[in-house]
Amino acid sequence: MKLRVPGGVLGILLLASTVQARTWVAGQDAPSIAGCLQLAQPGDTVEVPSGEWRESLIIDKSITLSGKGGVVDGGGQGTVIRISAPGARVENLTIQ
């Protein structure tokens, strides 16, 4: 038995299955960087705006953490950013 799918239907199915990456902004989409990391899905970007963010972070998804002038300050307590996901990236961010 052959199944024939019209091209238009196939195109709609492919389009519906395409997921677009989203950018989450700390302080805007969630009150903290950690909150944005919880909301983010693989492939998304979490932006860290200017200012000092006193947090310790765990990145457990393949996301990009991108600094826009922000500083992540762990308060001198242990690891500031722990990455456990392959493909995760941290860029343009000051970590202290």
PDB file of N, CA and C in Angstrom:
ATOM      1  N   MET A   1       0.840  -1.167   0.000  1.00  0.00           N
ATOM      2  CA  MET A   1       0.000   0.000   0.000  1.00  0.00           C
ATOM      3  C   MET A   1       0.892   1.239   0.000  1.00  0.00           C
ATOM      4  N   LYS A   2       0.635   2.141  -0.898  1.00  0.00           N
ATOM      5  CA  LYS A   2       1.387   3.392  -0.982  1.00  0.00           C
ATOM      6  C   LYS A   2       0.555   4.507  -0.381  1.00  0.00           C
ATOM      7  N   LEU A   3       1.234   5.372   0.314  1.00  0.00           N
ATOM      8  CA  LEU A   3       0.588   6.538   0.885  1.00  0.00           C
ATOM      9  C   LEU A   3       1.078   7.763   0.146  1.00  0.00           C
ATOM     10  N   ARG A   4       0.168   8.527  -0.395  1.00  0.00           N
ATOM     11  CA  ARG A   4       0.533   9.742  -1.117  1.00  0.00           C
ATOM     12  C   ARG A   4       0.119  10.949  -0.291  1.00  0.00           C
ATOM     13  N   VAL A   5       1.082  11.825  -0.082  1.00  0.00           N
ATOM     14  CA  VAL A   5       0.826  13.050   0.665  1.00  0.00           C
ATOM     15  C   VAL A   5       1.036  14.208  -0.287  1.00  0.00           C
ATOM     16  N   PRO A   6       0.016  15.041  -0.504  1.00  0.00           N
ATOM     17  CA  PRO A   6       0.193  16.196  -1.381  1.00  0.00           C
ATOM     18  C   PRO A   6       1.304  17.099  -0.846  1.00  0.00           C
ATOM     19  N   GLY A   7       2.057  17.691  -1.765  1.00  0.00           N
ATOM     20  CA  GLY A   7       3.190  18.536  -1.394  1.00  0.00           C
ATOM     21  C   GLY A   7       2.837  19.642  -0.428  1.00  0.00           C
ATOM     22  N   GLY A   8       1.695  20.267  -0.598  1.00  0.00           N
ATOM     23  CA  GLY A   8       1.279  21.343   0.297  1.00  0.00           C
ATOM     24  C   GLY A   8       1.108  20.869   1.730  1.00  0.00           C
ATOM     25  N   VAL A   9       0.549  19.667   1.897  1.00  0.00           N
ATOM     26  CA  VAL A   9       0.355  19.112   3.229  1.00  0.00           C
ATOM     27  C   VAL A   9       1.702  18.797   3.864  1.00  0.00           C
ATOM     28  N   LEU A  10       2.614  18.253   3.090  1.00  0.00           N
ATOM     29  CA  LEU A  10       3.942  17.936   3.600  1.00  0.00           C
ATOM     30  C   LEU A  10       4.657  19.210   4.035  1.00  0.00           C
ATOM     31  N   GLY A  11       4.530  20.259   3.232  1.00  0.00           N
ATOM     32  CA  GLY A  11       5.155  21.537   3.585  1.00  0.00           C
ATOM     33  C   GLY A  11       4.602  22.097   4.881  1.00  0.00           C
ATOM     34  N   ILE A  12       3.305  21.975   5.088  1.00  0.00           N
ATOM     35  CA  ILE A  12       2.686  22.452   6.326  1.00  0.00           C
ATOM     36  C   ILE A  12       3.172  21.621   7.506  1.00  0.00           C
ATOM     37  N   LEU A  13       3.266  20.321   7.328  1.00  0.00           N
ATOM     38  CA  LEU A  13       3.759  19.463   8.400  1.00  0.00           C
ATOM     39  C   LEU A  13       5.191  19.808   8.766  1.00  0.00           C
ATOM     40  N   LEU A  14       6.034  20.026   7.780  1.00  0.00           N
ATOM     41  CA  LEU A  14       7.426  20.382   8.057  1.00  0.00           C
ATOM     42  C   LEU A  14       7.520  21.742   8.736  1.00  0.00           C
ATOM     43  N   LEU A  15       6.732  22.687   8.295  1.00  0.00           N
ATOM     44  CA  LEU A  15       6.735  24.017   8.885  1.00  0.00           C
ATOM     45  C   LEU A  15       6.251  23.967  10.333  1.00  0.00           C
ATOM     46  N   ALA A  16       5.249  23.176  10.599  1.00  0.00           N
ATOM     47  CA  ALA A  16       4.700  23.073  11.951  1.00  0.00           C
ATOM     48  C   ALA A  16       5.697  22.440  12.911  1.00  0.00           C
ATOM     49  N   SER A  17       6.594  21.599  12.412  1.00  0.00           N
ATOM     50  CA  SER A  17       7.543  20.936  13.299  1.00  0.00           C
ATOM     51  C   SER A  17       8.813  21.753  13.517  1.00  0.00           C
ATOM     52  N   THR A  18       8.942  22.887  12.842  1.00  0.00           N
ATOM     53  CA  THR A  18      10.117  23.725  13.003  1.00  0.00           C
ATOM     54  C   THR A  18       9.978  24.551  14.273  1.00  0.00           C
ATOM     55  N   VAL A  19      10.975  24.457  15.118  1.00  0.00           N
ATOM     56  CA  VAL A  19      10.970  25.209  16.367  1.00  0.00           C
ATOM     57  C   VAL A  19      11.981  26.335  16.237  1.00  0.00           C
ATOM     58  N   GLN A  20      11.558  27.549  16.562  1.00  0.00           N
ATOM     59  CA  GLN A  20      12.458  28.677  16.480  1.00  0.00           C
ATOM     60  C   GLN A  20      13.072  28.931  17.842  1.00  0.00           C
ATOM     61  N   ALA A  21      14.366  29.237  17.826  1.00  0.00           N
ATOM     62  CA  ALA A  21      15.060  29.568  19.060  1.00  0.00           C
ATOM     63  C   ALA A  21      14.542  30.905  19.581  1.00  0.00           C
ATOM     64  N   ARG A  22      14.560  31.043  20.867  1.00  0.00           N
ATOM     65  CA  ARG A  22      14.062  32.260  21.513  1.00  0.00           C
ATOM     66  C   ARG A  22      15.178  32.899  22.327  1.00  0.00           C
ATOM     67  N   THR A  23      15.104  34.195  22.496  1.00  0.00           N
ATOM     68  CA  THR A  23      16.032  34.911  23.358  1.00  0.00           C
ATOM     69  C   THR A  23      15.286  35.344  24.616  1.00  0.00           C
ATOM     70  N   TRP A  24      15.820  34.961  25.768  1.00  0.00           N
ATOM     71  CA  TRP A  24      15.271  35.311  27.069  1.00  0.00           C
ATOM     72  C   TRP A  24      16.178  36.375  27.678  1.00  0.00           C
ATOM     73  N   VAL A  25      15.624  37.411  28.265  1.00  0.00           N
ATOM     74  CA  VAL A  25      16.410  38.499  28.843  1.00  0.00           C
ATOM     75  C   VAL A  25      16.215  38.500  30.354  1.00  0.00           C
ATOM     76  N   ALA A  26      17.318  38.334  31.083  1.00  0.00           N
ATOM     77  CA  ALA A  26      17.265  38.354  32.547  1.00  0.00           C
ATOM     78  C   ALA A  26      16.782  39.720  33.018  1.00  0.00           C
ATOM     79  N   GLY A  27      15.906  39.724  34.010  1.00  0.00           N
ATOM     80  CA  GLY A  27      15.341  40.959  34.516  1.00  0.00           C
ATOM     81  C   GLY A  27      14.116  41.424  33.740  1.00  0.00           C
ATOM     82  N   GLN A  28      13.885  40.829  32.589  1.00  0.00           N
ATOM     83  CA  GLN A  28      12.726  41.190  31.767  1.00  0.00           C
ATOM     84  C   GLN A  28      11.771  40.001  31.657  1.00  0.00           C
ATOM     85  N   ASP A  29      12.294  38.855  31.210  1.00  0.00           N
ATOM     86  CA  ASP A  29      11.462  37.664  31.056  1.00  0.00           C
ATOM     87  C   ASP A  29      11.367  36.851  32.346  1.00  0.00           C
ATOM     88  N   ALA A  30      12.308  37.040  33.222  1.00  0.00           N
ATOM     89  CA  ALA A  30      12.335  36.422  34.551  1.00  0.00           C
ATOM     90  C   ALA A  30      13.188  37.343  35.423  1.00  0.00           C
ATOM     91  N   PRO A  31      12.972  37.331  36.731  1.00  0.00           N
ATOM     92  CA  PRO A  31      13.709  38.249  37.594  1.00  0.00           C
ATOM     93  C   PRO A  31      15.204  37.933  37.733  1.00  0.00           C
ATOM     94  N   SER A  32      15.613  36.755  37.322  1.00  0.00           N
ATOM     95  CA  SER A  32      17.008  36.356  37.487  1.00  0.00           C
ATOM     96  C   SER A  32      17.517  35.622  36.246  1.00  0.00           C
ATOM     97  N   ILE A  33      18.835  35.460  36.180  1.00  0.00           N
ATOM     98  CA  ILE A  33      19.420  34.658  35.101  1.00  0.00           C
ATOM     99  C   ILE A  33      18.966  33.209  35.261  1.00  0.00           C
ATOM    100  N   ALA A  34      19.006  32.715  36.496  1.00  0.00           N
ATOM    101  CA  ALA A  34      18.590  31.329  36.755  1.00  0.00           C
ATOM    102  C   ALA A  34      17.148  31.093  36.303  1.00  0.00           C
ATOM    103  N   GLY A  35      16.280  32.082  36.521  1.00  0.00           N
ATOM    104  CA  GLY A  35      14.890  31.962  36.070  1.00  0.00           C
ATOM    105  C   GLY A  35      14.793  31.832  34.566  1.00  0.00           C
ATOM    106  N   CYS A  36      15.602  32.616  33.851  1.00  0.00           N
ATOM    107  CA  CYS A  36      15.621  32.519  32.384  1.00  0.00           C
ATOM    108  C   CYS A  36      16.180  31.171  31.937  1.00  0.00           C
ATOM    109  N   LEU A  37      17.191  30.679  32.653  1.00  0.00           N
ATOM    110  CA  LEU A  37      17.755  29.370  32.304  1.00  0.00           C
ATOM    111  C   LEU A  37      16.708  28.267  32.456  1.00  0.00           C
ATOM    112  N   GLN A  38      15.842  28.392  33.449  1.00  0.00           N
ATOM    113  CA  GLN A  38      14.778  27.397  33.632  1.00  0.00           C
ATOM    114  C   GLN A  38      13.761  27.460  32.495  1.00  0.00           C
ATOM    115  N   LEU A  39      13.481  28.659  31.998  1.00  0.00           N
ATOM    116  CA  LEU A  39      12.514  28.820  30.909  1.00  0.00           C
ATOM    117  C   LEU A  39      13.068  28.400  29.556  1.00  0.00           C
ATOM    118  N   ALA A  40      14.379  28.554  29.378  1.00  0.00           N
ATOM    119  CA  ALA A  40      15.014  28.321  28.077  1.00  0.00           C
ATOM    120  C   ALA A  40      14.944  26.856  27.659  1.00  0.00           C
ATOM    121  N   GLN A  41      14.862  26.659  26.358  1.00  0.00           N
ATOM    122  CA  GLN A  41      14.897  25.337  25.740  1.00  0.00           C
ATOM    123  C   GLN A  41      16.194  25.210  24.947  1.00  0.00           C
ATOM    124  N   PRO A  42      16.639  23.992  24.644  1.00  0.00           N
ATOM    125  CA  PRO A  42      17.862  23.845  23.854  1.00  0.00           C
ATOM    126  C   PRO A  42      17.805  24.693  22.581  1.00  0.00           C
ATOM    127  N   GLY A  43      18.898  25.398  22.320  1.00  0.00           N
ATOM    128  CA  GLY A  43      18.990  26.267  21.158  1.00  0.00           C
ATOM    129  C   GLY A  43      18.674  27.722  21.464  1.00  0.00           C
ATOM    130  N   ASP A  44      18.065  27.991  22.626  1.00  0.00           N
ATOM    131  CA  ASP A  44      17.715  29.353  23.013  1.00  0.00           C
ATOM    132  C   ASP A  44      18.947  30.115  23.501  1.00  0.00           C
ATOM    133  N   THR A  45      18.787  31.427  23.627  1.00  0.00           N
ATOM    134  CA  THR A  45      19.822  32.303  24.174  1.00  0.00           C
ATOM    135  C   THR A  45      19.266  33.004  25.397  1.00  0.00           C
ATOM    136  N   VAL A  46      20.084  33.103  26.440  1.00  0.00           N
ATOM    137  CA  VAL A  46      19.740  33.886  27.619  1.00  0.00           C
ATOM    138  C   VAL A  46      20.696  35.071  27.648  1.00  0.00           C
ATOM    139  N   GLU A  47      20.141  36.280  27.596  1.00  0.00           N
ATOM    140  CA  GLU A  47      20.953  37.495  27.615  1.00  0.00           C
ATOM    141  C   GLU A  47      21.051  38.026  29.040  1.00  0.00           C
ATOM    142  N   VAL A  48      22.253  38.493  29.382  1.00  0.00           N
ATOM    143  CA  VAL A  48      22.514  39.076  30.689  1.00  0.00           C
ATOM    144  C   VAL A  48      22.808  40.557  30.484  1.00  0.00           C
ATOM    145  N   PRO A  49      21.817  41.439  30.762  1.00  0.00           N
ATOM    146  CA  PRO A  49      22.026  42.868  30.555  1.00  0.00           C
ATOM    147  C   PRO A  49      23.037  43.439  31.543  1.00  0.00           C
ATOM    148  N   SER A  50      23.417  44.686  31.314  1.00  0.00           N
ATOM    149  CA  SER A  50      24.389  45.326  32.181  1.00  0.00           C
ATOM    150  C   SER A  50      23.903  45.347  33.623  1.00  0.00           C
ATOM    151  N   GLY A  51      24.855  45.358  34.516  1.00  0.00           N
ATOM    152  CA  GLY A  51      24.562  45.323  35.942  1.00  0.00           C
ATOM    153  C   GLY A  51      25.251  44.135  36.565  1.00  0.00           C
ATOM    154  N   GLU A  52      25.186  44.069  37.881  1.00  0.00           N
ATOM    155  CA  GLU A  52      25.788  42.948  38.608  1.00  0.00           C
ATOM    156  C   GLU A  52      24.686  41.984  39.022  1.00  0.00           C
ATOM    157  N   TRP A  53      24.882  40.735  38.671  1.00  0.00           N
ATOM    158  CA  TRP A  53      23.913  39.678  38.947  1.00  0.00           C
ATOM    159  C   TRP A  53      24.553  38.731  39.948  1.00  0.00           C
ATOM    160  N   ARG A  54      24.091  38.740  41.177  1.00  0.00           N
ATOM    161  CA  ARG A  54      24.677  37.917  42.231  1.00  0.00           C
ATOM    162  C   ARG A  54      23.973  36.558  42.237  1.00  0.00           C
ATOM    163  N   GLU A  55      24.557  35.638  41.496  1.00  0.00           N
ATOM    164  CA  GLU A  55      23.942  34.316  41.327  1.00  0.00           C
ATOM    165  C   GLU A  55      25.017  33.252  41.100  1.00  0.00           C
ATOM    166  N   SER A  56      24.670  32.022  41.404  1.00  0.00           N
ATOM    167  CA  SER A  56      25.425  30.848  40.977  1.00  0.00           C
ATOM    168  C   SER A  56      24.513  30.112  40.005  1.00  0.00           C
ATOM    169  N   LEU A  57      25.054  29.715  38.864  1.00  0.00           N
ATOM    170  CA  LEU A  57      24.220  29.191  37.788  1.00  0.00           C
ATOM    171  C   LEU A  57      24.600  27.771  37.405  1.00  0.00           C
ATOM    172  N   ILE A  58      23.617  27.014  36.980  1.00  0.00           N
ATOM    173  CA  ILE A  58      23.826  25.694  36.393  1.00  0.00           C
ATOM    174  C   ILE A  58      23.209  25.717  35.002  1.00  0.00           C
ATOM    175  N   ILE A  59      24.030  25.437  33.999  1.00  0.00           N
ATOM    176  CA  ILE A  59      23.543  25.354  32.618  1.00  0.00           C
ATOM    177  C   ILE A  59      23.484  23.875  32.261  1.00  0.00           C
ATOM    178  N   ASP A  60      22.266  23.343  32.179  1.00  0.00           N
ATOM    179  CA  ASP A  60      22.080  21.919  31.916  1.00  0.00           C
ATOM    180  C   ASP A  60      21.355  21.654  30.595  1.00  0.00           C
ATOM    181  N   LYS A  61      21.349  22.683  29.730  1.00  0.00           N
ATOM    182  CA  LYS A  61      20.755  22.559  28.393  1.00  0.00           C
ATOM    183  C   LYS A  61      21.714  23.199  27.399  1.00  0.00           C
ATOM    184  N   SER A  62      21.629  22.797  26.147  1.00  0.00           N
ATOM    185  CA  SER A  62      22.506  23.379  25.124  1.00  0.00           C
ATOM    186  C   SER A  62      21.970  24.745  24.704  1.00  0.00           C
ATOM    187  N   ILE A  63      22.242  25.743  25.550  1.00  0.00           N
ATOM    188  CA  ILE A  63      21.812  27.123  25.304  1.00  0.00           C
ATOM    189  C   ILE A  63      23.049  28.000  25.196  1.00  0.00           C
ATOM    190  N   THR A  64      22.837  29.264  24.846  1.00  0.00           N
ATOM    191  CA  THR A  64      23.910  30.257  24.857  1.00  0.00           C
ATOM    192  C   THR A  64      23.588  31.275  25.939  1.00  0.00           C
ATOM    193  N   LEU A  65      24.539  31.494  26.830  1.00  0.00           N
ATOM    194  CA  LEU A  65      24.436  32.535  27.848  1.00  0.00           C
ATOM    195  C   LEU A  65      25.284  33.690  27.353  1.00  0.00           C
ATOM    196  N   SER A  66      24.660  34.795  27.024  1.00  0.00           N
ATOM    197  CA  SER A  66      25.343  35.892  26.339  1.00  0.00           C
ATOM    198  C   SER A  66      25.292  37.169  27.170  1.00  0.00           C
ATOM    199  N   GLY A  67      26.462  37.696  27.481  1.00  0.00           N
ATOM    200  CA  GLY A  67      26.539  38.932  28.242  1.00  0.00           C
ATOM    201  C   GLY A  67      26.324  40.150  27.371  1.00  0.00           C
ATOM    202  N   LYS A  68      25.566  41.080  27.882  1.00  0.00           N
ATOM    203  CA  LYS A  68      25.341  42.378  27.237  1.00  0.00           C
ATOM    204  C   LYS A  68      25.773  43.470  28.215  1.00  0.00           C
ATOM    205  N   GLY A  69      26.976  43.287  28.773  1.00  0.00           N
ATOM    206  CA  GLY A  69      27.501  44.237  29.744  1.00  0.00           C
ATOM    207  C   GLY A  69      27.325  43.781  31.181  1.00  0.00           C
ATOM    208  N   GLY A  70      26.742  42.612  31.381  1.00  0.00           N
ATOM    209  CA  GLY A  70      26.473  42.122  32.730  1.00  0.00           C
ATOM    210  C   GLY A  70      27.656  41.415  33.360  1.00  0.00           C
ATOM    211  N   VAL A  71      27.629  41.369  34.685  1.00  0.00           N
ATOM    212  CA  VAL A  71      28.635  40.680  35.485  1.00  0.00           C
ATOM    213  C   VAL A  71      27.905  39.657  36.353  1.00  0.00           C
ATOM    214  N   VAL A  72      28.347  38.410  36.320  1.00  0.00           N
ATOM    215  CA  VAL A  72      27.793  37.399  37.208  1.00  0.00           C
ATOM    216  C   VAL A  72      28.760  37.267  38.376  1.00  0.00           C
ATOM    217  N   ASP A  73      28.278  37.564  39.571  1.00  0.00           N
ATOM    218  CA  ASP A  73      29.095  37.570  40.777  1.00  0.00           C
ATOM    219  C   ASP A  73      28.617  36.452  41.693  1.00  0.00           C
ATOM    220  N   GLY A  74      29.474  35.467  41.894  1.00  0.00           N
ATOM    221  CA  GLY A  74      29.140  34.340  42.754  1.00  0.00           C
ATOM    222  C   GLY A  74      29.348  34.626  44.228  1.00  0.00           C
ATOM    223  N   GLY A  75      29.756  35.844  44.555  1.00  0.00           N
ATOM    224  CA  GLY A  75      29.926  36.212  45.960  1.00  0.00           C
ATOM    225  C   GLY A  75      31.064  35.484  46.647  1.00  0.00           C
ATOM    226  N   GLY A  76      32.014  34.982  45.850  1.00  0.00           N
ATOM    227  CA  GLY A  76      33.155  34.276  46.438  1.00  0.00           C
ATOM    228  C   GLY A  76      32.806  32.916  47.011  1.00  0.00           C
ATOM    229  N   GLN A  77      31.659  32.383  46.636  1.00  0.00           N
ATOM    230  CA  GLN A  77      31.182  31.111  47.183  1.00  0.00           C
ATOM    231  C   GLN A  77      31.148  30.016  46.123  1.00  0.00           C
ATOM    232  N   GLY A  78      32.216  29.260  45.979  1.00  0.00           N
ATOM    233  CA  GLY A  78      32.213  28.100  45.097  1.00  0.00           C
ATOM    234  C   GLY A  78      32.165  28.427  43.618  1.00  0.00           C
ATOM    235  N   THR A  79      31.580  27.517  42.867  1.00  0.00           N
ATOM    236  CA  THR A  79      31.508  27.622  41.417  1.00  0.00           C
ATOM    237  C   THR A  79      30.435  28.642  41.029  1.00  0.00           C
ATOM    238  N   VAL A  80      30.788  29.541  40.130  1.00  0.00           N
ATOM    239  CA  VAL A  80      29.842  30.573  39.704  1.00  0.00           C
ATOM    240  C   VAL A  80      28.940  30.044  38.591  1.00  0.00           C
ATOM    241  N   ILE A  81      29.522  29.402  37.578  1.00  0.00           N
ATOM    242  CA  ILE A  81      28.731  28.820  36.487  1.00  0.00           C
ATOM    243  C   ILE A  81      29.195  27.387  36.264  1.00  0.00           C
ATOM    244  N   ARG A  82      28.277  26.461  36.409  1.00  0.00           N
ATOM    245  CA  ARG A  82      28.559  25.043  36.153  1.00  0.00           C
ATOM    246  C   ARG A  82      27.834  24.663  34.864  1.00  0.00           C
ATOM    247  N   ILE A  83      28.576  24.098  33.918  1.00  0.00           N
ATOM    248  CA  ILE A  83      27.998  23.692  32.636  1.00  0.00           C
ATOM    249  C   ILE A  83      28.021  22.175  32.555  1.00  0.00           C
ATOM    250  N   SER A  84      26.837  21.582  32.365  1.00  0.00           N
ATOM    251  CA  SER A  84      26.762  20.122  32.270  1.00  0.00           C
ATOM    252  C   SER A  84      26.121  19.659  30.965  1.00  0.00           C
ATOM    253  N   ALA A  85      25.933  20.579  30.021  1.00  0.00           N
ATOM    254  CA  ALA A  85      25.280  20.219  28.757  1.00  0.00           C
ATOM    255  C   ALA A  85      26.249  20.381  27.602  1.00  0.00           C
ATOM    256  N   PRO A  86      26.352  19.366  26.748  1.00  0.00           N
ATOM    257  CA  PRO A  86      27.172  19.536  25.554  1.00  0.00           C
ATOM    258  C   PRO A  86      26.562  20.604  24.656  1.00  0.00           C
ATOM    259  N   GLY A  87      27.399  21.421  24.056  1.00  0.00           N
ATOM    260  CA  GLY A  87      26.942  22.449  23.135  1.00  0.00           C
ATOM    261  C   GLY A  87      26.550  23.749  23.803  1.00  0.00           C
ATOM    262  N   ALA A  88      26.560  23.810  25.142  1.00  0.00           N
ATOM    263  CA  ALA A  88      26.246  25.054  25.839  1.00  0.00           C
ATOM    264  C   ALA A  88      27.410  26.034  25.645  1.00  0.00           C
ATOM    265  N   ARG A  89      27.070  27.334  25.551  1.00  0.00           N
ATOM    266  CA  ARG A  89      28.093  28.364  25.334  1.00  0.00           C
ATOM    267  C   ARG A  89      27.892  29.514  26.297  1.00  0.00           C
ATOM    268  N   VAL A  90      29.025  30.099  26.715  1.00  0.00           N
ATOM    269  CA  VAL A  90      29.003  31.327  27.504  1.00  0.00           C
ATOM    270  C   VAL A  90      29.865  32.312  26.730  1.00  0.00           C
ATOM    271  N   GLU A  91      29.311  33.510  26.461  1.00  0.00           N
ATOM    272  CA  GLU A  91      30.055  34.481  25.649  1.00  0.00           C
ATOM    273  C   GLU A  91      29.852  35.895  26.176  1.00  0.00           C
ATOM    274  N   ASN A  92      30.903  36.707  26.029  1.00  0.00           N
ATOM    275  CA  ASN A  92      30.834  38.138  26.342  1.00  0.00           C
ATOM    276  C   ASN A  92      30.318  38.424  27.743  1.00  0.00           C
ATOM    277  N   LEU A  93      30.773  37.663  28.713  1.00  0.00           N
ATOM    278  CA  LEU A  93      30.252  37.776  30.067  1.00  0.00           C
ATOM    279  C   LEU A  93      31.409  37.855  31.047  1.00  0.00           C
ATOM    280  N   THR A  94      31.325  38.764  31.997  1.00  0.00           N
ATOM    281  CA  THR A  94      32.305  38.848  33.076  1.00  0.00           C
ATOM    282  C   THR A  94      31.815  37.995  34.231  1.00  0.00           C
ATOM    283  N   ILE A  95      32.700  37.116  34.708  1.00  0.00           N
ATOM    284  CA  ILE A  95      32.358  36.205  35.811  1.00  0.00           C
ATOM    285  C   ILE A  95      33.332  36.459  36.933  1.00  0.00           C
ATOM    286  N   GLN A  96      32.813  36.712  38.150  1.00  0.00           N
ATOM    287  CA  GLN A  96      33.707  36.915  39.290  1.00  0.00           C
ATOM    288  C   GLN A  96      33.184  36.214  40.521  1.00  0.00           C
TER     289      GLN A  96
END
